[in-house]
Short mmCIF file of C-alpha atoms in Angstrom, two decimals:
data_model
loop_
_atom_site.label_atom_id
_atom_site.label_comp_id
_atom_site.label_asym_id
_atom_site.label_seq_id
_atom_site.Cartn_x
_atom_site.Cartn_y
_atom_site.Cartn_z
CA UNK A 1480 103.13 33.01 116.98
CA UNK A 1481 103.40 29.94 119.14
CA UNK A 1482 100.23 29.25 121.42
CA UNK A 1483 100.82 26.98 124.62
CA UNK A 1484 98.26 24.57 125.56
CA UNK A 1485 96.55 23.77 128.80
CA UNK A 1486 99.25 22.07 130.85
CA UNK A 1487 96.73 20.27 133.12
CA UNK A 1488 95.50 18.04 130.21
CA UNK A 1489 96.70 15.46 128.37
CA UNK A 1490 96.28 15.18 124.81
CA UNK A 1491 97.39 12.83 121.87
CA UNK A 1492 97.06 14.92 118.54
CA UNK A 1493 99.64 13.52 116.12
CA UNK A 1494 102.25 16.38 114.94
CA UNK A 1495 101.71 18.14 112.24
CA UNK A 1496 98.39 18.13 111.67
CA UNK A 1497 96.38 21.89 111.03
CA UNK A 1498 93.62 22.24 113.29
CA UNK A 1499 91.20 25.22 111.89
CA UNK A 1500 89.97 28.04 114.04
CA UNK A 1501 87.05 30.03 112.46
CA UNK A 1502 85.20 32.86 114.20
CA UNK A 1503 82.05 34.44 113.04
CA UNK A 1504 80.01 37.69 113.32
CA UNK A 1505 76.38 38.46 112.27
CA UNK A 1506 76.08 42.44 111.47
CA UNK A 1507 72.74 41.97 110.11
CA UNK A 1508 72.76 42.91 106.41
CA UNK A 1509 75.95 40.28 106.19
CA UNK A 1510 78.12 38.18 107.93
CA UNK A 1511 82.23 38.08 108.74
CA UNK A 1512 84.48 34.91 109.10
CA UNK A 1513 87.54 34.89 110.19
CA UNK A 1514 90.00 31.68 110.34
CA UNK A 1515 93.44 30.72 111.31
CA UNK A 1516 94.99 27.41 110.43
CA UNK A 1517 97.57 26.23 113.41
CA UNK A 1518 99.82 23.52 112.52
CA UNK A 1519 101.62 21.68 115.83
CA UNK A 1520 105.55 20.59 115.58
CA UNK A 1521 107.32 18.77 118.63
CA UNK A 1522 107.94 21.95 120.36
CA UNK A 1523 105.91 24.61 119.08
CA UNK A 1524 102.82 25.83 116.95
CA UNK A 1525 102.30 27.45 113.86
CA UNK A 1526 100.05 29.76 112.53
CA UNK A 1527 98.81 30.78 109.29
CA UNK A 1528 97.89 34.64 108.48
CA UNK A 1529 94.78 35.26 109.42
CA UNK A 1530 91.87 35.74 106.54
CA UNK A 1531 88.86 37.70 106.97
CA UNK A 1532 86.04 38.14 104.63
CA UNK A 1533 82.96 39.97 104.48
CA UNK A 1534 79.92 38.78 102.29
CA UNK A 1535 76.29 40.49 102.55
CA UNK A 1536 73.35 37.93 103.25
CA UNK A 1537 71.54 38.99 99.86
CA UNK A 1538 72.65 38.70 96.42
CA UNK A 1539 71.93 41.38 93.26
CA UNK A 1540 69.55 40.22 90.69
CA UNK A 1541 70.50 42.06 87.44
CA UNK A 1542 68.74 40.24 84.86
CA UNK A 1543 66.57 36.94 84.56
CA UNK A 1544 68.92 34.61 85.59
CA UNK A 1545 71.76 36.72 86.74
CA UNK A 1546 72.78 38.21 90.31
CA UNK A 1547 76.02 39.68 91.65
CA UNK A 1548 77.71 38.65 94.91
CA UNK A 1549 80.15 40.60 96.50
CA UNK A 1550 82.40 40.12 99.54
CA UNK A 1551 85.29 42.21 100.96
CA UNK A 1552 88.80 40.25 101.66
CA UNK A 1553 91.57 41.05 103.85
CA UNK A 1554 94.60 39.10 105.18
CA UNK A 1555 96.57 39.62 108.03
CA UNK A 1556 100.08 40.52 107.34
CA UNK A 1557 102.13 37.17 108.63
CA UNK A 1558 104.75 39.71 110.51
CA UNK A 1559 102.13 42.08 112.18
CA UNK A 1560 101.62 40.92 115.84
CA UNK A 1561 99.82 43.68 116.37
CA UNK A 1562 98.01 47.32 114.68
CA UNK A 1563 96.10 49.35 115.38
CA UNK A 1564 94.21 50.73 112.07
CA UNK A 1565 93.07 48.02 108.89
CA UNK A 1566 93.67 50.62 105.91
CA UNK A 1567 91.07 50.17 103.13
CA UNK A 1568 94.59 49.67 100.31
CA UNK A 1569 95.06 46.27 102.04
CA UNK A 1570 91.60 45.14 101.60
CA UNK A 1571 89.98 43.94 98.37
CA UNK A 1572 86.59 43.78 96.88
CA UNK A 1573 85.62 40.82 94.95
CA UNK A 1574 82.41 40.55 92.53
CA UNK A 1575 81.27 37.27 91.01
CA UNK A 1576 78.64 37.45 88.46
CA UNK A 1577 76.62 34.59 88.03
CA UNK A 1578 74.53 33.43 84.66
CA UNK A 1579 71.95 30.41 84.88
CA UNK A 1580 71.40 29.72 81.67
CA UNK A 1581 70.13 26.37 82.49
CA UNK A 1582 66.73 27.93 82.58
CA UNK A 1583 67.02 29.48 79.03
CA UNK A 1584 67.63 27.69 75.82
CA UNK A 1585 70.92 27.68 74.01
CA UNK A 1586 74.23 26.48 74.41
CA UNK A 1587 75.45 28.69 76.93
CA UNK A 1588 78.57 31.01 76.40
CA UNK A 1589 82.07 31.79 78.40
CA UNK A 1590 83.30 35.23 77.49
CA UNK A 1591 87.19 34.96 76.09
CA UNK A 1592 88.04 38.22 77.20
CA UNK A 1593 85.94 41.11 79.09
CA UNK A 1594 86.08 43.71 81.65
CA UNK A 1595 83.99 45.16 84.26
CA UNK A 1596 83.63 49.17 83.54
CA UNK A 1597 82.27 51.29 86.81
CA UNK A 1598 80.65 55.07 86.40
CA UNK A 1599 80.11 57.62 88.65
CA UNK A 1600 76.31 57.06 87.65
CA UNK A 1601 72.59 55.85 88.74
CA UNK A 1602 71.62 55.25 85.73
CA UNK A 1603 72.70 51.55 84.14
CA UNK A 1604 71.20 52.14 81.00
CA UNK A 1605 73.00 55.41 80.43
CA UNK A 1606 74.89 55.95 77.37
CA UNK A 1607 78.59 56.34 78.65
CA UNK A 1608 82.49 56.80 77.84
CA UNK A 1609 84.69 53.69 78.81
CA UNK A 1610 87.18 56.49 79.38
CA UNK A 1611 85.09 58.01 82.91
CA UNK A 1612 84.74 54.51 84.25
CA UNK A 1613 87.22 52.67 86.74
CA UNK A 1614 87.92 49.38 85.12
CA UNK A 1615 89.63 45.92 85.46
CA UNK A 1616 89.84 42.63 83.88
CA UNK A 1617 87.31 39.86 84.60
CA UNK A 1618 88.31 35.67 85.12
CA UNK A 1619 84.96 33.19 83.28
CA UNK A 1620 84.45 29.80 84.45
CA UNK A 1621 81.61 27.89 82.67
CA UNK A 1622 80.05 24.32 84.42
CA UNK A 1623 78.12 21.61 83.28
CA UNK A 1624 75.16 22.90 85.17
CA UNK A 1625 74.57 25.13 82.60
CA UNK A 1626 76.08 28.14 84.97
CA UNK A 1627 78.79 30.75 83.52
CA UNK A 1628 80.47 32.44 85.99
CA UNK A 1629 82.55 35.81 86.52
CA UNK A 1630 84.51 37.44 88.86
CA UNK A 1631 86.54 40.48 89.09
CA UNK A 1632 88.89 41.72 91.93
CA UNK A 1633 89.17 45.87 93.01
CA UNK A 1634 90.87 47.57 95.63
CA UNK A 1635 88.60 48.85 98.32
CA UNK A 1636 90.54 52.08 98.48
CA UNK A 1637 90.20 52.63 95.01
CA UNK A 1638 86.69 51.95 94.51
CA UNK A 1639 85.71 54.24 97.34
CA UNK A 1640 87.33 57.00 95.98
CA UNK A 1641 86.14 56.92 92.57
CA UNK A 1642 82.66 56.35 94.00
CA UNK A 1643 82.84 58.98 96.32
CA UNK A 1644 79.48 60.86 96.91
CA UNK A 1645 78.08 57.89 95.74
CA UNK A 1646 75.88 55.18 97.39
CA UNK A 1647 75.78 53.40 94.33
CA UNK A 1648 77.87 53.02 90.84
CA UNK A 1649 76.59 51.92 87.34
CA UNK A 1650 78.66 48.90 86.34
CA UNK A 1651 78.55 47.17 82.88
CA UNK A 1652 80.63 43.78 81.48
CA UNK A 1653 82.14 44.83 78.02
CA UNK A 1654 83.61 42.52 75.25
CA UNK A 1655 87.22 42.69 73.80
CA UNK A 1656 87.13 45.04 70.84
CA UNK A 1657 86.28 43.36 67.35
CA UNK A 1658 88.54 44.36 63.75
CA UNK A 1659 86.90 47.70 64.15
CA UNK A 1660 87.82 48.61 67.66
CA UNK A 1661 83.79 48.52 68.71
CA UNK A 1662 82.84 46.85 72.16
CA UNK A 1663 79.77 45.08 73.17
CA UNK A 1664 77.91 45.15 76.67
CA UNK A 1665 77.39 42.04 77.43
CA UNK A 1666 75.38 43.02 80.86
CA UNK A 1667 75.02 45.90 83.14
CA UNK A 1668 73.58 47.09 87.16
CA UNK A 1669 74.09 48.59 90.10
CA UNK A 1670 76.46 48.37 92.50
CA UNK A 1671 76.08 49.69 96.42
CA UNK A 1672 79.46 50.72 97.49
CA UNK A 1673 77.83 52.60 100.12
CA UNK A 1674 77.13 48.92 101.86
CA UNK A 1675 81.10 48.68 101.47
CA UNK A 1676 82.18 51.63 103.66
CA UNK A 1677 82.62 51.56 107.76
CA UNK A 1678 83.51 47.81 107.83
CA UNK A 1679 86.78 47.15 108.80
CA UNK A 1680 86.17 48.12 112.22
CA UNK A 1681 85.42 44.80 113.15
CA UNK A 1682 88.34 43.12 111.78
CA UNK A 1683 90.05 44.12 114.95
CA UNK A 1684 87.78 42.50 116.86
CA UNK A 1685 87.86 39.61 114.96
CA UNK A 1686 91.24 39.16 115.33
CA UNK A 1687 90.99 39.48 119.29
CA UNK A 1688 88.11 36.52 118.89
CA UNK A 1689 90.62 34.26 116.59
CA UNK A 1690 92.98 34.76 119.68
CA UNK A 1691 91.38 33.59 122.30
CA UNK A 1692 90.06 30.70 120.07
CA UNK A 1693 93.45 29.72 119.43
CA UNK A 1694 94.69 30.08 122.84
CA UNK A 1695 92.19 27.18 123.70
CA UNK A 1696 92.68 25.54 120.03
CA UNK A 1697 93.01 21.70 121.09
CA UNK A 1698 89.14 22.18 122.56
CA UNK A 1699 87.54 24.91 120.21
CA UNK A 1700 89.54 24.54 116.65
CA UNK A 1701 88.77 21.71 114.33
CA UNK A 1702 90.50 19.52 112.02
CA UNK A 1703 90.26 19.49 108.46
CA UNK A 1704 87.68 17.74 106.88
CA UNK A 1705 88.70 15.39 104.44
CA UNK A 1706 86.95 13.14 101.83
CA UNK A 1707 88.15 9.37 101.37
CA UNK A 1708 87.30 7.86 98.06
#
C-alpha cells in the first residue's frame, strides 16, 4: 500500500522511521483498537497488516484473587486490499487468567503443564468428562509481584460452535496426569461466549478509519515511543 502525502507541505521526517496509526471505538461493554505501523523509504511507504483487537471493559472474578480477561484478535491479511466479509476462522479468542497470590500466604506456584477444558454447561462445579469438553493447551508466566499468569488461545469459529445455544460455557484449568493417569482442577468459571458473537462487524469499519488516518499519517500517526537508559 503506498500512501502519498500532502504535496502542499513540507516536511523533514528522516527515512525509515515507523510512524503508528491507532484508531479506537467505544461499543460500551468494551472497546476496539486498531493500528497500522507505516514505515517511509525515499520513494514510497510501507505498511504493516493491520491488527485489531477486541477486549471487554470488565474482567471475570473467579475466585479470591483470580479474574479472567478475554479479548478477540484478528489481523488483516498483508495481500487483501480489500473484502468484504471478516469470517470468525480468521479471528482468535485469547483468555488470560490471572492469580494474585501476593495477597495470600505461600510461595506461589507456576503450573508445568495444564489445559483449559470448556463444557457445554452452566454449572462450574459440575462433575464432568474431559472427553465432552473443547480443549487446548495453556502458556504460565509467574512475576516477582507475586502474580501467576495464564493464557490460552481458541479459534472464534470453533468456540462458537461448540457453544452453540449457549450464552455461557463452564471452563476448568486441569493438571498433566500423575503415574496413575488422574488429573487435578486446579480452577474453574464461567465463560460468556454470548458477549463474543456479532463483533466483527466493526472491523470493517475500522479498517475504513485506519485509512483515512493513514492517508493524513505525517499529522495524525505517531512515532514510536522509546525509552533511553
Amino acid at each position: 500500500m503506498t500512501v502519498l502525502a500532502t504535496p502542499s507541505v513540507a516536511y523533514s521526517d528522516p527515512v525509515g522511521v515507523s510512524r503508528s496509526c491507532i484508531v479506537t471505538m467505544d461499543v460500551g461493554d468494551g472497546e476496539w483498537v486498531a493500528s497500522r505501523n507505516l514505515t517511509e523509504s525515499a520513494s514510497e511507504v510501507q505498511a504493516s497488516r493491520d491488527s485489531f483487537s477486541f477486549e471487554p471493559k470488565q474482567a471475570i472474578a473467579f475466585q479470591p484473587n483470580a479474574i479472567l480477561r478475554w479479548e478477540l484478535d484478528y489481523y488483516w491479511p498483508v495481500k487483501a486490499t480489500d473484502r468484504k466479509t471478516i469470517e470468525d476462522s480468521d479471528i482468535g479468542v485469547l483468555l488470560y487468567f490471572s492469580f494474585d497470590f501476593s495477597k495470600e500466604q505461600g510461595e506461589p506456584k507456576k503450573p508445568d503443564k495444564t489445559w483449559l477444558h470448556l463444557f457445554r454447561s452452566v454449572n462450574p462445579n459440575e462433575r464432568r468428562l474431559a472427553a465432552t469438553s473443547l480443549y487446548t493447551d495453556m502458556w504460565w508466566d509467574k512475576f516477582s509481584s507475586g502474580k501467576v499468569s495464564g493464557k490460552a488461545a481458541i479459534p472464534l469459529d470453533h468456540l462458537l460452535a461448540f457453544g452453540q445455544g449457549y450464552d455461557v460455557l463452564a471452563w476448568d484449568i486441569q493438571s498433566a496426569p500423575d503415574r496413575f493417569g488422574a488429573t487435578q482442577k486446579l480452577a474453574s468459571g464461567m465463560l460468556p461466549i454470548s458477549a463474543m458473537r456479532n463483533r466483527k462487524g466493526a472491523i470493517l469499519k475500522l479498517r475504513k478509519m485506519l485509512d483515512k488516518k493513514a492517508a493524513r499519517y505525517k499529522k495524525e500517526c505517531d512515532f514510536p515511543i522509546t525509552v533511553s537508559q
